[in-house]
mmCIF file of N, CA and C in Angstrom:
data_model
loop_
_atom_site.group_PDB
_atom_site.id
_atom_site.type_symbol
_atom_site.label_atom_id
_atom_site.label_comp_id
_atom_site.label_asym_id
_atom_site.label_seq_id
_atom_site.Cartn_x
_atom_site.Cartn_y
_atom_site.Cartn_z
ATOM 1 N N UNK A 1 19.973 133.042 -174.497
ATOM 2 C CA UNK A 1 21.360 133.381 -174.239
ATOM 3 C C UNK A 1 21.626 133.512 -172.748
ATOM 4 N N UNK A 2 20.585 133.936 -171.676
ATOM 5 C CA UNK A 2 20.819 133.854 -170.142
ATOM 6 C C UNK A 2 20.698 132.204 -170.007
ATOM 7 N N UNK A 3 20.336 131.416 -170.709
ATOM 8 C CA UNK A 3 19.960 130.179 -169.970
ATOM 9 C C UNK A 3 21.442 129.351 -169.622
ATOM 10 N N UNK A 4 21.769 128.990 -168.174
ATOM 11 C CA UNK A 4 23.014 128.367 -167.583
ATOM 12 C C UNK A 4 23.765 127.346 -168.565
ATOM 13 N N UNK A 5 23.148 126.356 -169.214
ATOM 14 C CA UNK A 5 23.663 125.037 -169.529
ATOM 15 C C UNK A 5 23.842 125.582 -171.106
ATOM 16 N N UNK A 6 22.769 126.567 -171.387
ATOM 17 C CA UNK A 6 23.131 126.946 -172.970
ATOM 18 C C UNK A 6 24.893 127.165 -172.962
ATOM 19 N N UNK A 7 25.018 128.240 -171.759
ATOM 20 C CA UNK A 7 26.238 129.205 -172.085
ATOM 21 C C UNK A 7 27.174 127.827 -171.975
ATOM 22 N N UNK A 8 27.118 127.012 -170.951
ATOM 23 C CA UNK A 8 28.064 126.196 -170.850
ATOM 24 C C UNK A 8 28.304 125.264 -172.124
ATOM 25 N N UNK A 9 27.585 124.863 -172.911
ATOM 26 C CA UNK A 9 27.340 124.422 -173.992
ATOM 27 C C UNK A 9 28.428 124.873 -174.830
ATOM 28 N N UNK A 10 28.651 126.196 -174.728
ATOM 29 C CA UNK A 10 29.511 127.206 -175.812
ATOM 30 C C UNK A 10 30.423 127.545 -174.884
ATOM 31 N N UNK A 11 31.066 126.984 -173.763
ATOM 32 C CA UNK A 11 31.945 127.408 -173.003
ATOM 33 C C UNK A 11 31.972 128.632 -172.148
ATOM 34 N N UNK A 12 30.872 128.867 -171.869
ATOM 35 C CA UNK A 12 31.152 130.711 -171.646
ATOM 36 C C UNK A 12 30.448 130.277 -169.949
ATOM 37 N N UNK A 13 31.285 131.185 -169.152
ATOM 38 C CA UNK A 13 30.342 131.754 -168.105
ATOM 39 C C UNK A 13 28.844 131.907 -167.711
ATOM 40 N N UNK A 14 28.198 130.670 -167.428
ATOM 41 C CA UNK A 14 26.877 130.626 -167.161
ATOM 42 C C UNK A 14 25.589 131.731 -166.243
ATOM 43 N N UNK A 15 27.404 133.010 -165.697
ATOM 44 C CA UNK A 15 26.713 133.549 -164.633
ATOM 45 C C UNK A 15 26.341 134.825 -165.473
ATOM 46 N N UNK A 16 27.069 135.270 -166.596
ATOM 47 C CA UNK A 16 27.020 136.505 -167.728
ATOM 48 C C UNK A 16 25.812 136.131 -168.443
ATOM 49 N N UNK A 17 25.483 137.224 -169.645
ATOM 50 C CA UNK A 17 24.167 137.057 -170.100
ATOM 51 C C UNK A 17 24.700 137.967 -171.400
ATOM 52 N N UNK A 18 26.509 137.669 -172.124
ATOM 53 C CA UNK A 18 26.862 138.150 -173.432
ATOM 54 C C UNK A 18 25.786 137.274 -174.131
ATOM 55 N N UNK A 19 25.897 138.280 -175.185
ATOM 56 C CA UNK A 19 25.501 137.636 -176.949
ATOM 57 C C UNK A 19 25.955 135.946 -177.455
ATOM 58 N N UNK A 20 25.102 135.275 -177.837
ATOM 59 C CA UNK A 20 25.363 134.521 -178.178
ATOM 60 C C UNK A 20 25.194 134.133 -179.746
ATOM 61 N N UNK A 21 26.284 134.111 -180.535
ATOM 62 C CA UNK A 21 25.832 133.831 -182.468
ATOM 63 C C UNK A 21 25.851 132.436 -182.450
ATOM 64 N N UNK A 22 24.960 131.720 -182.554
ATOM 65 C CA UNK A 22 24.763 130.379 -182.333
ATOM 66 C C UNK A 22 25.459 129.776 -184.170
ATOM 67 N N UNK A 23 25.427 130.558 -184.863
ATOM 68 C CA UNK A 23 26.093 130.476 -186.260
ATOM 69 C C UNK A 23 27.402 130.001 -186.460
ATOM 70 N N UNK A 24 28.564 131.063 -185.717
ATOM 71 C CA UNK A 24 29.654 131.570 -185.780
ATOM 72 C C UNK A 24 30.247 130.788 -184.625
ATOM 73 N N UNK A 25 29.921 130.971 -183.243
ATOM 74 C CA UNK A 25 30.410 130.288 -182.114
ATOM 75 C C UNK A 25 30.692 128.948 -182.031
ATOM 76 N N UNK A 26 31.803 129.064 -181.587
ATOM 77 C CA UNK A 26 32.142 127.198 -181.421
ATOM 78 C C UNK A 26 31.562 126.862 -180.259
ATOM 79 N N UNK A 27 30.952 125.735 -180.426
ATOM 80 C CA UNK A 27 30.650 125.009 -179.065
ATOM 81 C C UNK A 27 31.462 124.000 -178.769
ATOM 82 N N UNK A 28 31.136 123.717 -177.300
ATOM 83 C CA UNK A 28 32.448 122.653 -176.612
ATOM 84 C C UNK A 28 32.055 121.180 -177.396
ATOM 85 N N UNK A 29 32.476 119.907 -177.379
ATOM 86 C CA UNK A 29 32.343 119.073 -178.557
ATOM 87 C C UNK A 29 32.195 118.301 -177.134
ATOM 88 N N UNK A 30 30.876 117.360 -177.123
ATOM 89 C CA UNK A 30 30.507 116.560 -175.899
ATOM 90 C C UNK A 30 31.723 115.949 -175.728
ATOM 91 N N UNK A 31 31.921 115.307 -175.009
ATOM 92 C CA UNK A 31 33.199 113.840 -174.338
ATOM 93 C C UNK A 31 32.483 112.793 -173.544
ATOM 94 N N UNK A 32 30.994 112.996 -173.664
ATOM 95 C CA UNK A 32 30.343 111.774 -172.996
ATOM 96 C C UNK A 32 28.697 111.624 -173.660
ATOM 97 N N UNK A 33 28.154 110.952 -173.062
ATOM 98 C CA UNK A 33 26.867 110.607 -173.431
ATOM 99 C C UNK A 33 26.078 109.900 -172.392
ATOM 100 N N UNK A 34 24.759 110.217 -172.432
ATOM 101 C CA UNK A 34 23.997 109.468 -170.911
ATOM 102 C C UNK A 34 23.186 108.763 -171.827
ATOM 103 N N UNK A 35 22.452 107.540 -171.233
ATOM 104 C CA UNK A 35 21.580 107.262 -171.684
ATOM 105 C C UNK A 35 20.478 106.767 -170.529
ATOM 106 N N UNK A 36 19.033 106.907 -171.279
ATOM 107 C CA UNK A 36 18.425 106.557 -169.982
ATOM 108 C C UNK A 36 17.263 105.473 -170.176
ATOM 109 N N UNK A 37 16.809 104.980 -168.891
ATOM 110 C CA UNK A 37 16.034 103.347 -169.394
ATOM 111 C C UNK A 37 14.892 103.869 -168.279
ATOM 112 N N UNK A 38 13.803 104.121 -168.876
ATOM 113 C CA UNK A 38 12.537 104.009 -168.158
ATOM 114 C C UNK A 38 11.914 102.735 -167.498
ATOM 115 N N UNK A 39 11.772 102.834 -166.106
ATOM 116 C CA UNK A 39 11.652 101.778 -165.463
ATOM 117 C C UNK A 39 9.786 101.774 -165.252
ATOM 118 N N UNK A 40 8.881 100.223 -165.475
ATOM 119 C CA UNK A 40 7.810 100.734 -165.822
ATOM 120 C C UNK A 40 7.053 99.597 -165.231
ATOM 121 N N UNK A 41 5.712 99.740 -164.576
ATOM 122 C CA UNK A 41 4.597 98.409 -164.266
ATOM 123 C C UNK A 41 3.876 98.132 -165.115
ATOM 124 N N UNK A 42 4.056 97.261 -166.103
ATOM 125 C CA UNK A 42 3.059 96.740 -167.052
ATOM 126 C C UNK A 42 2.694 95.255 -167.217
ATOM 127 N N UNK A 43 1.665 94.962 -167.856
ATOM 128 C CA UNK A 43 1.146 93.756 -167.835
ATOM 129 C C UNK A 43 1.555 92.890 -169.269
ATOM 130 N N UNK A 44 2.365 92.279 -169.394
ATOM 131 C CA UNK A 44 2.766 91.890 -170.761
ATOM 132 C C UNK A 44 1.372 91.061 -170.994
ATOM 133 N N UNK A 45 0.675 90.167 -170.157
ATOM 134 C CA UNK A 45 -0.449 89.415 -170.756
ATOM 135 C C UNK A 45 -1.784 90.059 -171.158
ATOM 136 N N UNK A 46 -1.415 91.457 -170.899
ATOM 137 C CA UNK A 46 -2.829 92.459 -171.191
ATOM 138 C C UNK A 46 -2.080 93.513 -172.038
ATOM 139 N N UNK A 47 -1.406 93.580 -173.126
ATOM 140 C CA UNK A 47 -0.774 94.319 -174.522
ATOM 141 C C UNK A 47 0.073 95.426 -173.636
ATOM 142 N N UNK A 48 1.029 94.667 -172.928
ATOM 143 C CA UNK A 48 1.696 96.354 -171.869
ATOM 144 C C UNK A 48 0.763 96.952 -171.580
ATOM 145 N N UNK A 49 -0.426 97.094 -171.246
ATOM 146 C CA UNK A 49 -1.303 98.359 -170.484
ATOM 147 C C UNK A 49 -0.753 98.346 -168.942
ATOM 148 N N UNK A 50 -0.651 99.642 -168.468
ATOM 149 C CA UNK A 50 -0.217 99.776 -167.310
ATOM 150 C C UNK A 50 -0.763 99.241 -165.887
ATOM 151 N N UNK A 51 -0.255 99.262 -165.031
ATOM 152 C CA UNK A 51 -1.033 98.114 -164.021
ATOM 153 C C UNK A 51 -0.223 98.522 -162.545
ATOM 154 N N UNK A 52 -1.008 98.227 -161.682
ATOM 155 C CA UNK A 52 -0.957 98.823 -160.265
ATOM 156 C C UNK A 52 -0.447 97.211 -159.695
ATOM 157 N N UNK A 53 -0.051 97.701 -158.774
ATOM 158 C CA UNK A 53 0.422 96.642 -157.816
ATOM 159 C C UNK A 53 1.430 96.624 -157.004
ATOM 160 N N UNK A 54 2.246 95.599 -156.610
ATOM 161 C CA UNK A 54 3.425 96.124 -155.320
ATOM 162 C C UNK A 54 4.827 95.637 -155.543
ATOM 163 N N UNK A 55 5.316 96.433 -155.409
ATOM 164 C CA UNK A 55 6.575 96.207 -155.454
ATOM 165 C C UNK A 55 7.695 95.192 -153.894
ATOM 166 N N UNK A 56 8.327 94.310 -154.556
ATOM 167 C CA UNK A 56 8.898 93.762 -153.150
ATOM 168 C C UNK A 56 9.727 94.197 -152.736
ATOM 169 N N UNK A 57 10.803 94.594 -153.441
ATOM 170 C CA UNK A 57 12.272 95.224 -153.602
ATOM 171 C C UNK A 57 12.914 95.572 -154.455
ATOM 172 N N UNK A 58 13.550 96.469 -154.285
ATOM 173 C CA UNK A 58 14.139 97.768 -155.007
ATOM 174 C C UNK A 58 15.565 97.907 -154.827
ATOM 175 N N UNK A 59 16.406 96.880 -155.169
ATOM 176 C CA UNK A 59 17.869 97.186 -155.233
ATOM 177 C C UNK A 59 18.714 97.890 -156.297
ATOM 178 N N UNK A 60 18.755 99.255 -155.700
ATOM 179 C CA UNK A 60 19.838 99.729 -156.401
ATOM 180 C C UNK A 60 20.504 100.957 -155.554
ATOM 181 N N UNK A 61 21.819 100.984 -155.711
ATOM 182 C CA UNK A 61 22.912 101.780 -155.381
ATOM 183 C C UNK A 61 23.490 102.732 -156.823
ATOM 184 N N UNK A 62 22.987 104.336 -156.892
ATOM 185 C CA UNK A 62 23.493 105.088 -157.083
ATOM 186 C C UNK A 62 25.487 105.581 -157.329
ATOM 187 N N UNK A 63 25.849 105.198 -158.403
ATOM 188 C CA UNK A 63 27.693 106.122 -158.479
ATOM 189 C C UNK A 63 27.323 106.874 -159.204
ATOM 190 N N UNK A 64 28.572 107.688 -159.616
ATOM 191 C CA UNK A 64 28.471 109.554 -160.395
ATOM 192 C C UNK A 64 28.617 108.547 -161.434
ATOM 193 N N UNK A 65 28.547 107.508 -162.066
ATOM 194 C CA UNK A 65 28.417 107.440 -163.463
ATOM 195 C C UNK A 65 26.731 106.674 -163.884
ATOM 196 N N UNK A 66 26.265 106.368 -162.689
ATOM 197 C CA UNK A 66 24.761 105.308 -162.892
ATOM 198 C C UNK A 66 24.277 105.705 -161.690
ATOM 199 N N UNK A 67 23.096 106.439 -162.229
ATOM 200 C CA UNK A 67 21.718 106.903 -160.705
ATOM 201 C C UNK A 67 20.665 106.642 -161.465
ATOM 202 N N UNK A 68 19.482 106.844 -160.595
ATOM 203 C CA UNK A 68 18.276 106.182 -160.628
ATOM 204 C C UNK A 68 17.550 107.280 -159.372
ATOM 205 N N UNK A 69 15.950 107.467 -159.849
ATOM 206 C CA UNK A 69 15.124 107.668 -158.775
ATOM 207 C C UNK A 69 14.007 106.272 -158.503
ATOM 208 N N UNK A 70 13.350 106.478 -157.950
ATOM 209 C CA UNK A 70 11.957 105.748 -158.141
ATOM 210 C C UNK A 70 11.038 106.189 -157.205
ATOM 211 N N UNK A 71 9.836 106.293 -157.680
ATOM 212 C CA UNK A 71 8.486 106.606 -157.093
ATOM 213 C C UNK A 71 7.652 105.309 -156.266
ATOM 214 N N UNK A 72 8.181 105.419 -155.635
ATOM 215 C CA UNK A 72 7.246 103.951 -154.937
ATOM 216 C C UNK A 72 6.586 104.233 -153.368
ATOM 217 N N UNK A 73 5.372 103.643 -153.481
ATOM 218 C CA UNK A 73 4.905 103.915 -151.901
ATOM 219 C C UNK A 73 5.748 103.502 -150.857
ATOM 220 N N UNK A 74 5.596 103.581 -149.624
ATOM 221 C CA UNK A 74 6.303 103.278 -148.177
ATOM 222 C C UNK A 74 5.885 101.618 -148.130
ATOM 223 N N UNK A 75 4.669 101.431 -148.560
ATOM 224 C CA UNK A 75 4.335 99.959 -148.423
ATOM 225 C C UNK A 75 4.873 98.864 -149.721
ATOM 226 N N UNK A 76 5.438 99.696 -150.726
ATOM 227 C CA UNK A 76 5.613 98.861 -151.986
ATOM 228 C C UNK A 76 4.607 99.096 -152.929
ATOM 229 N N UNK A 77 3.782 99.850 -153.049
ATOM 230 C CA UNK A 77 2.580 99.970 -153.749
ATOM 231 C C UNK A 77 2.563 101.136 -155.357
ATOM 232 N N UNK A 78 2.570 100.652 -156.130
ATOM 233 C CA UNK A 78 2.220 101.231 -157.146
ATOM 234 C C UNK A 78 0.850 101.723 -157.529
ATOM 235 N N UNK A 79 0.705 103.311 -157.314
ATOM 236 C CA UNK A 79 -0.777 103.876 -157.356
ATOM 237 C C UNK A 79 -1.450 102.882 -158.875
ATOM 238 N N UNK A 80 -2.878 102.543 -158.355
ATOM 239 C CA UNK A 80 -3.593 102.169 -159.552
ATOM 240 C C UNK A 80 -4.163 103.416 -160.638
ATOM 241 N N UNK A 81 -4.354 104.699 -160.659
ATOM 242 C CA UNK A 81 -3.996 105.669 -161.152
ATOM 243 C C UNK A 81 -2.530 106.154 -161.986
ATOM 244 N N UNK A 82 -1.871 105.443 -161.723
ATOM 245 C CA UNK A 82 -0.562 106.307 -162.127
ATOM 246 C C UNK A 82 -0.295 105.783 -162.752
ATOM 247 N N UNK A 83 0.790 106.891 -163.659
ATOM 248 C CA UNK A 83 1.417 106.285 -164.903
ATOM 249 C C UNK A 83 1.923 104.735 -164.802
ATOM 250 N N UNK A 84 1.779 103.914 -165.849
ATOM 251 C CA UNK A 84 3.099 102.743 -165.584
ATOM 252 C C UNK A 84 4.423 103.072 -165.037
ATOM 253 N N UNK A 85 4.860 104.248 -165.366
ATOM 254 C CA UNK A 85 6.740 104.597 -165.207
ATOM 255 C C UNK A 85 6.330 104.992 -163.755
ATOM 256 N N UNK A 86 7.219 104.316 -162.928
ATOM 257 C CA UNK A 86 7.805 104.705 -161.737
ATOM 258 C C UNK A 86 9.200 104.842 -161.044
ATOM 259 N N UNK A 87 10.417 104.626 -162.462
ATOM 260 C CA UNK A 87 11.228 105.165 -161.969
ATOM 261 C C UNK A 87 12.238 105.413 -163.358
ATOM 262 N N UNK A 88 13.352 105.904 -163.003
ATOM 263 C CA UNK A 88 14.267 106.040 -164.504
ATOM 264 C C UNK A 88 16.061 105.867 -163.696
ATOM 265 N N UNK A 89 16.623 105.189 -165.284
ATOM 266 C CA UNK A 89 18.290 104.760 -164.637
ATOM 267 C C UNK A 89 18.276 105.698 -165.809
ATOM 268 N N UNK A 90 19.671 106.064 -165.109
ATOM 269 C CA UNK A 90 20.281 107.283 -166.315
ATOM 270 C C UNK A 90 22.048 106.748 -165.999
ATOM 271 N N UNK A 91 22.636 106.494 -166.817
ATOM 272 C CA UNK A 91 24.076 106.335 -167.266
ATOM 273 C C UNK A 91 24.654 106.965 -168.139
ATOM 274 N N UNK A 92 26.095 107.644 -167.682
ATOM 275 C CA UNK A 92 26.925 108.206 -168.347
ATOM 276 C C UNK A 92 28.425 107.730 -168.771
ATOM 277 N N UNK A 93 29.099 108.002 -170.038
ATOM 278 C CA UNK A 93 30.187 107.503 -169.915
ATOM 279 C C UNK A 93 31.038 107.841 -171.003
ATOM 280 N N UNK A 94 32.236 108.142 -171.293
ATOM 281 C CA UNK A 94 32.684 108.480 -172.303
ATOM 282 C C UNK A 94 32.424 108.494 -173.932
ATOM 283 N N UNK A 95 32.358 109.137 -174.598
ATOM 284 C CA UNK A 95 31.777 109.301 -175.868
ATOM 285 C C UNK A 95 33.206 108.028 -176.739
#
């Protein structure tokens, strides 16, 4: 019931720490939806197992409705250790 996004969930003041009847209480009814696409280094000729190597370029531009991070070395390099996923797009947009 203190947690920020809960209260907002149910409309209430994220900064209070009232009761919450998760039963009885109306919650706010979404108006959007994100979805998100894991961006990943794999080897389709070796069953997707994950795979190291370098990246050349990385075009993308960030708006408040489509962002993205990515994990990539200074040189382009994808650790041979590391997960396949090195980055994620997340999009939002009206329900």
């Amino acid at each position: 019931e203190r947690v920020p996004d809960i209260r907002r969930f149910y409309g209430l003041d994220p900064a209070t720490d009232s009761k919450i009847d998760f039963i009885e209480d109306k919650y706010v009814y979404p108006n959007k939806h994100v979805m998100a696409a894991r961006i990943t280094a794999e080897n389709p000729d070796d069953a997707f197992r994950p795979t190291s190597g370098r990246i050349e370029r990385v075009r993308f531009q960030s708006s408040p409705s489509c962002w993205g991070y990515f994990s990539v070395g200074a040189s382009g390099n994808i650790h041979e250790f590391a997960d396949s996923q090195f980055g994620h797009i997340f999009a939002s947009g009206p329900t």
